[in-house]
Every structure is written in C-alpha cells, then in structure tokens.
Short mmCIF file of C-alpha atoms in Angstrom, two decimals:
data_model
loop_
_atom_site.label_atom_id
_atom_site.label_comp_id
_atom_site.label_asym_id
_atom_site.label_seq_id
_atom_site.Cartn_x
_atom_site.Cartn_y
_atom_site.Cartn_z
CA MET A 1 -23.42 -29.03 3.03
CA ALA A 2 -26.27 -31.67 3.65
CA GLY A 3 -27.46 -31.53 -0.32
CA SER A 4 -30.32 -28.63 0.23
CA THR A 5 -29.38 -26.01 -2.22
CA ARG A 6 -27.23 -27.80 -4.37
CA LEU A 7 -29.52 -27.79 -7.41
CA GLY A 8 -28.36 -26.18 -10.09
CA PRO A 9 -25.58 -26.29 -13.25
CA ARG A 10 -21.38 -25.45 -12.59
CA SER A 11 -21.50 -21.73 -12.73
CA ASN A 12 -19.09 -19.26 -12.16
CA ILE A 13 -21.24 -15.76 -12.14
CA ILE A 14 -19.92 -13.30 -9.45
CA ALA A 15 -18.48 -10.38 -10.11
CA ALA A 16 -14.27 -9.16 -9.17
CA HIS A 17 -15.16 -5.60 -6.68
CA ALA A 18 -11.46 -4.21 -5.49
CA VAL A 19 -11.33 -5.27 -1.96
CA ALA A 20 -12.14 -3.50 0.86
CA PRO A 21 -8.82 -1.73 3.53
CA LEU A 22 -7.24 -3.78 6.21
CA PRO A 23 -9.49 -3.86 10.04
CA HIS A 24 -6.79 -3.11 11.99
CA HIS A 25 -7.64 -5.22 14.74
CA TRP A 26 -7.63 -8.49 13.02
CA PRO A 27 -4.48 -10.25 14.14
CA TRP A 28 -3.00 -11.17 10.58
CA ARG A 29 -2.81 -8.60 7.80
CA ALA A 30 -1.22 -9.61 4.34
CA SER A 31 1.79 -8.54 5.06
CA ASP A 32 3.40 -10.62 6.82
CA ALA A 33 4.93 -13.69 6.25
CA THR A 34 3.26 -16.28 4.37
CA VAL A 35 4.34 -19.89 3.82
CA TYR A 36 0.32 -20.56 1.25
CA SER A 37 0.48 -18.64 -1.64
CA ALA A 38 -2.67 -19.06 -2.27
CA VAL A 39 -6.40 -19.48 0.87
CA ILE A 40 -9.31 -21.97 -0.67
CA PHE A 41 -12.37 -22.12 1.35
CA ASP A 42 -15.00 -24.01 1.89
CA PHE A 43 -17.99 -22.42 2.00
CA ASP A 44 -20.81 -23.98 3.63
CA GLY A 45 -20.34 -24.42 7.68
CA VAL A 46 -16.64 -22.48 6.87
CA ILE A 47 -17.93 -18.52 4.85
CA ALA A 48 -22.26 -18.61 4.95
CA ASP A 49 -23.77 -20.55 8.55
CA SER A 50 -25.65 -22.50 6.78
CA GLU A 51 -25.95 -26.22 8.47
CA VAL A 52 -27.76 -26.04 10.80
CA ARG A 53 -30.67 -24.79 8.77
CA ALA A 54 -29.22 -27.21 5.95
CA ASN A 55 -29.94 -30.23 7.91
CA ARG A 56 -32.91 -29.91 9.85
CA THR A 57 -33.54 -28.90 6.58
CA LEU A 58 -33.29 -32.22 4.66
CA ALA A 59 -33.41 -34.36 8.54
CA GLU A 60 -38.14 -32.96 7.46
CA SER A 61 -37.23 -33.86 3.89
CA LEU A 62 -35.94 -37.53 3.94
CA THR A 63 -38.88 -38.07 7.18
CA ALA A 64 -41.57 -37.52 5.21
CA ILE A 65 -40.95 -39.79 2.62
CA GLY A 66 -41.21 -42.13 5.74
CA LEU A 67 -36.82 -42.35 5.98
CA PRO A 68 -36.94 -40.68 9.50
CA THR A 69 -33.71 -39.38 9.79
CA THR A 70 -32.50 -36.70 12.47
CA TYR A 71 -30.55 -33.59 11.54
CA GLU A 72 -27.53 -35.02 14.01
CA GLU A 73 -27.81 -38.48 11.71
CA CYS A 74 -28.58 -36.28 8.20
CA LEU A 75 -24.93 -33.80 9.84
CA ARG A 76 -22.76 -37.93 10.01
CA ASP A 77 -24.09 -39.17 6.81
CA TYR A 78 -24.65 -36.77 4.14
CA CYS A 79 -22.05 -33.41 5.79
CA GLY A 80 -19.86 -32.78 2.52
CA HIS A 81 -21.27 -34.93 -0.09
CA ASN A 82 -22.30 -32.65 -3.40
CA TRP A 83 -25.62 -34.11 -4.22
CA GLN A 84 -25.71 -36.83 -5.70
CA GLU A 85 -23.73 -38.35 -3.57
CA THR A 86 -26.72 -37.13 -1.09
CA GLU A 87 -29.10 -38.51 -2.64
CA ARG A 88 -27.08 -41.83 -3.75
CA ARG A 89 -26.60 -42.68 -0.01
CA ILE A 90 -30.59 -42.09 -0.04
CA VAL A 91 -32.19 -43.84 -1.72
CA VAL A 92 -29.53 -47.03 -0.30
CA ARG A 93 -31.31 -46.29 2.91
CA LEU A 94 -33.87 -45.58 1.53
CA GLY A 95 -34.48 -49.35 -0.15
CA ARG A 96 -36.30 -47.67 -2.91
CA PRO A 97 -35.67 -45.46 -5.83
CA LEU A 98 -36.69 -41.45 -4.62
CA PRO A 99 -40.20 -39.88 -5.11
CA HIS A 100 -40.59 -38.60 -8.43
CA ASP A 101 -41.56 -35.23 -7.32
CA PHE A 102 -39.24 -35.06 -3.47
CA ARG A 103 -36.03 -32.86 -4.64
CA GLU A 104 -38.54 -30.35 -5.57
CA ARG A 105 -40.31 -31.19 -2.50
CA HIS A 106 -37.21 -30.16 -1.24
CA ARG A 107 -35.83 -27.30 -2.65
CA GLU A 108 -39.18 -26.06 -1.78
CA ARG A 109 -38.53 -26.66 2.20
CA ALA A 110 -34.97 -25.88 2.19
CA GLN A 111 -35.38 -22.01 -0.44
CA LYS A 112 -38.44 -21.27 2.23
CA ARG A 113 -36.12 -21.98 5.79
CA PHE A 114 -33.39 -20.55 4.14
CA ALA A 115 -35.47 -16.99 3.00
CA GLU A 116 -35.53 -16.66 7.21
CA GLY A 117 -32.29 -15.17 6.91
CA PHE A 118 -29.01 -16.41 7.77
CA ALA A 119 -24.74 -15.51 8.93
CA PRO A 120 -21.56 -15.11 7.65
CA VAL A 121 -19.41 -17.78 10.28
CA PRO A 122 -18.36 -15.08 12.60
CA GLY A 123 -14.93 -13.80 12.01
CA ALA A 124 -15.23 -14.66 8.00
CA PRO A 125 -15.96 -11.45 6.86
CA GLU A 126 -13.04 -10.03 9.03
CA PHE A 127 -10.94 -12.94 7.65
CA LEU A 128 -11.18 -12.68 3.75
CA GLU A 129 -10.39 -7.98 4.93
CA SER A 130 -7.31 -9.50 6.27
CA LEU A 131 -6.00 -11.40 3.48
CA GLY A 132 -5.25 -8.28 0.55
CA CYS A 133 -3.68 -9.55 -2.67
CA LEU A 134 -3.71 -12.90 -1.39
CA PRO A 135 -4.83 -15.23 -4.19
CA ARG A 136 -8.29 -17.22 -3.07
CA ALA A 137 -11.31 -19.68 -3.79
CA ILE A 138 -14.64 -21.16 -2.55
CA ALA A 139 -14.34 -25.17 -3.49
CA SER A 140 -17.73 -26.19 -2.35
CA SER A 141 -20.12 -28.72 -2.84
CA SER A 142 -22.66 -26.26 -3.05
CA SER A 143 -24.92 -25.06 -6.32
CA PRO A 144 -22.94 -21.83 -7.60
CA ALA A 145 -26.44 -20.59 -8.32
CA TYR A 146 -27.32 -20.63 -4.11
CA ILE A 147 -23.32 -19.38 -2.96
CA ALA A 148 -23.31 -16.66 -6.08
CA ALA A 149 -26.78 -14.97 -3.64
CA SER A 150 -25.29 -15.89 -0.38
CA LEU A 151 -22.30 -13.81 -0.63
CA ASP A 152 -24.71 -10.75 -2.55
CA ARG A 153 -25.88 -11.03 1.15
CA PHE A 154 -22.93 -11.13 3.30
CA GLY A 155 -21.78 -8.31 0.53
CA LEU A 156 -18.30 -11.07 -0.17
CA ALA A 157 -18.86 -11.17 -3.50
CA ARG A 158 -16.29 -8.74 -4.11
CA HIS A 159 -13.48 -11.09 -2.37
CA PHE A 160 -13.58 -14.15 -5.02
CA GLY A 161 -14.72 -13.13 -7.84
CA HIS A 162 -15.19 -15.85 -10.73
CA HIS A 163 -12.99 -18.41 -8.97
CA VAL A 164 -16.79 -19.94 -6.97
CA TYR A 165 -16.25 -23.45 -7.55
CA SER A 166 -18.25 -25.87 -7.28
CA ALA A 167 -18.39 -29.50 -7.21
CA ASP A 168 -21.53 -29.60 -9.20
CA GLY A 169 -19.69 -29.19 -12.65
CA TRP A 170 -17.74 -32.27 -12.23
CA ALA A 171 -17.62 -35.85 -12.39
CA ARG A 172 -16.50 -36.26 -9.13
CA GLY A 173 -17.17 -34.42 -5.73
CA LYS A 174 -15.92 -34.08 -1.94
CA PRO A 175 -14.63 -37.30 -0.85
CA HIS A 176 -12.45 -37.17 -4.29
CA PRO A 177 -9.96 -33.88 -4.64
CA ASP A 178 -11.35 -33.03 -7.89
CA ILE A 179 -13.09 -29.19 -6.79
CA TYR A 180 -10.61 -28.81 -5.12
CA LEU A 181 -7.56 -29.00 -7.64
CA ALA A 182 -9.64 -26.68 -10.15
CA ALA A 183 -9.44 -24.85 -7.46
CA ALA A 184 -5.84 -24.52 -7.15
CA ASN A 185 -5.57 -24.22 -11.53
CA GLY A 186 -7.55 -21.82 -11.22
CA LEU A 187 -5.93 -19.71 -10.19
CA GLY A 188 -2.89 -21.13 -11.46
CA ILE A 189 -1.33 -22.06 -7.78
CA ASP A 190 -0.09 -25.65 -7.02
CA PRO A 191 -2.33 -27.88 -4.84
CA ALA A 192 0.85 -27.52 -2.18
CA ALA A 193 0.70 -23.88 -1.83
CA CYS A 194 -2.38 -24.36 -1.18
CA LEU A 195 -4.09 -23.58 2.80
CA ALA A 196 -7.88 -25.83 2.56
CA ILE A 197 -10.79 -24.80 5.11
CA GLU A 198 -12.83 -26.99 5.87
CA ASP A 199 -15.17 -28.20 8.16
CA SER A 200 -16.16 -32.04 7.26
CA PRO A 201 -14.22 -34.84 7.19
CA THR A 202 -15.54 -35.67 3.90
CA GLY A 203 -14.48 -32.24 2.97
CA ALA A 204 -11.02 -32.14 5.06
CA ARG A 205 -10.21 -35.84 2.47
CA ALA A 206 -11.37 -34.24 -0.57
CA ALA A 207 -8.51 -31.41 -0.04
CA LEU A 208 -6.15 -33.79 1.59
CA ALA A 209 -6.16 -36.14 -1.43
CA ALA A 210 -5.37 -32.79 -3.50
CA GLY A 211 -2.13 -31.92 -1.21
CA MET A 212 -3.29 -29.37 -0.18
CA THR A 213 -2.44 -28.71 4.23
CA VAL A 214 -5.51 -28.59 5.82
CA ILE A 215 -6.91 -26.68 8.78
CA GLY A 216 -10.49 -28.42 10.26
CA PHE A 217 -12.78 -25.29 11.26
CA CYS A 218 -14.36 -25.85 13.82
CA GLY A 219 -16.30 -22.50 14.17
CA GLY A 220 -19.68 -23.31 12.21
CA GLY A 221 -23.11 -23.23 14.67
CA HIS A 222 -24.37 -26.44 13.48
CA ILE A 223 -21.06 -27.95 15.29
CA LEU A 224 -21.63 -27.96 20.05
CA ASP A 225 -19.03 -30.19 20.42
CA ARG A 226 -16.20 -28.65 18.78
CA ALA A 227 -13.33 -30.16 21.29
CA ALA A 228 -14.52 -33.46 19.24
CA HIS A 229 -15.78 -32.32 16.26
CA GLY A 230 -11.91 -31.39 15.80
CA ASP A 231 -10.90 -34.89 16.98
CA VAL A 232 -12.62 -36.34 14.18
CA LEU A 233 -10.93 -33.81 12.17
CA ARG A 234 -7.69 -34.37 13.57
CA GLY A 235 -8.87 -38.49 12.94
CA VAL A 236 -9.00 -37.05 8.65
CA GLY A 237 -5.36 -36.48 9.23
CA VAL A 238 -5.78 -32.62 8.98
CA HIS A 239 -2.41 -30.80 10.12
CA HIS A 240 -4.34 -27.79 11.53
CA VAL A 241 -7.72 -28.13 14.08
CA ALA A 242 -8.95 -24.05 14.30
CA HIS A 243 -12.48 -23.25 17.34
CA GLY A 244 -12.35 -20.01 14.91
CA TYR A 245 -11.22 -17.96 12.39
CA ASP A 246 -8.51 -16.31 15.38
CA GLU A 247 -6.93 -19.74 15.22
CA VAL A 248 -6.54 -19.96 11.60
CA LEU A 249 -2.36 -19.02 11.30
CA LEU A 250 -1.09 -18.34 7.45
CA HIS A 251 1.95 -16.83 9.15
CA ALA A 252 5.31 -19.44 10.49
#
C-alpha cells in the first residue's frame, strides 16, 4: 500500500480468538501434506483489497501539492514501501521539502476514502480458514492501527493473534528483509520453511531476501492485467505466481 494510512507507531495489539471450522469447499486442508511450516502474508493487496483506494488517494494528495501524479504512477513508484520511504521518494521528485501539513491532509483524505468501505481480497477469508493450525503472520508496510481496524472490519483478526508486524517499527522497510525475518522469528520458525505471499515487487524482494519461498499474488483489485503483473513478479524472482487464492498451493 502506498503510504496512505501507514501513520502510527509499531504495535502488536490484535487479539487472538479460536479459529473457525474449515469450509468444506476449499481445495486445500490443514491435514494435507505441506512443505511449509508457516505462511506469512503481506496485507494490502493480499488480504485487504485496498490498493486502489490507497493509490488514488496518494495521487490526489501529490497533485494537490503541485506534483501531478497518476494512480498508475503511484502503483509503480510507491506501492509496497513504508511511509518513510514513500515520503523520501516524494521529496526527491518534488525537489523541495513537503508542506508542513502534508501528512495530516493526506491522512484526512485517506480516512475519508477508506470510511467509504472496502473488502477483503476475494478468497482470502476462505484461505485463512483452510489453514487450520498452521502458523501464520502478517508482514506489512502499513500501520498496525490500520491493520487492526481492517482485520476487525473483516472479522479476520482471530487468524493472526499478536503476529502482525509493521515495517514502521523497523529501521529498514521493504525491500529489505527485516520485517519478514521479524515475522519468522516471532513465530519461532526458520525463514527457509516459510511461504510468503506478496503482490508487489518491493515486497517480493523483501521476502526473497529473507530466504523464503515466495508466491507472487495477482488477485487484488488493483491488478488489471494479471498476466503482465505476474511476469513482473517472475522477473523479481518469485517461485510461483497465483492469480487468485485458488492457485495458492501449500502442498506438493
């Protein structure tokens, strides 16, 4: 997600609840053989179908300060980065410091747009149900408060307990591996035994640098040409590409 709601301190505050029964229609079950010990998810574009709103909002905010920017340019240049890196890139392009009220005005614009409502990525709730007791975590460049509120909105907070990691709490965000290494460490699992699901080249590079198997995910609403985006992710080095959760395989 391109910086629209990633403003806030690092926190792991999502409450844990019991996992609901497995849906009978899902193609993979926790009892199936799997080569992975954990699944680590990016959030925006992988669990929350939020990237369209986020990047349209950022484009509006940048245009408003005299840096005309399109939605497509935001997806290309900022998607997957934490807010600090997003701001750094904006300043380079703008050629001067950001207005003192830019962050607050952008926050207000983002809150208004996200208040209109958004949904999980299609298939994400069912896939999470299918994992059974397999450990899982979120490794995201968004703020913990935004992630917590979104998971509560979707009824998915129970799937992650306190294993929600935000790059805002680390010295280096994606594409550095720190956030993925922190998630694996928090789960107590070797990164090499983890499967990461990422939609952005920036995030995919982070998970690959952590030594994980990476699925390049093309199921979010912001990806209009899934075949082309899959090719971009393959170029980064992902191990597999999935155009939706029905193509995410956890077993041999």
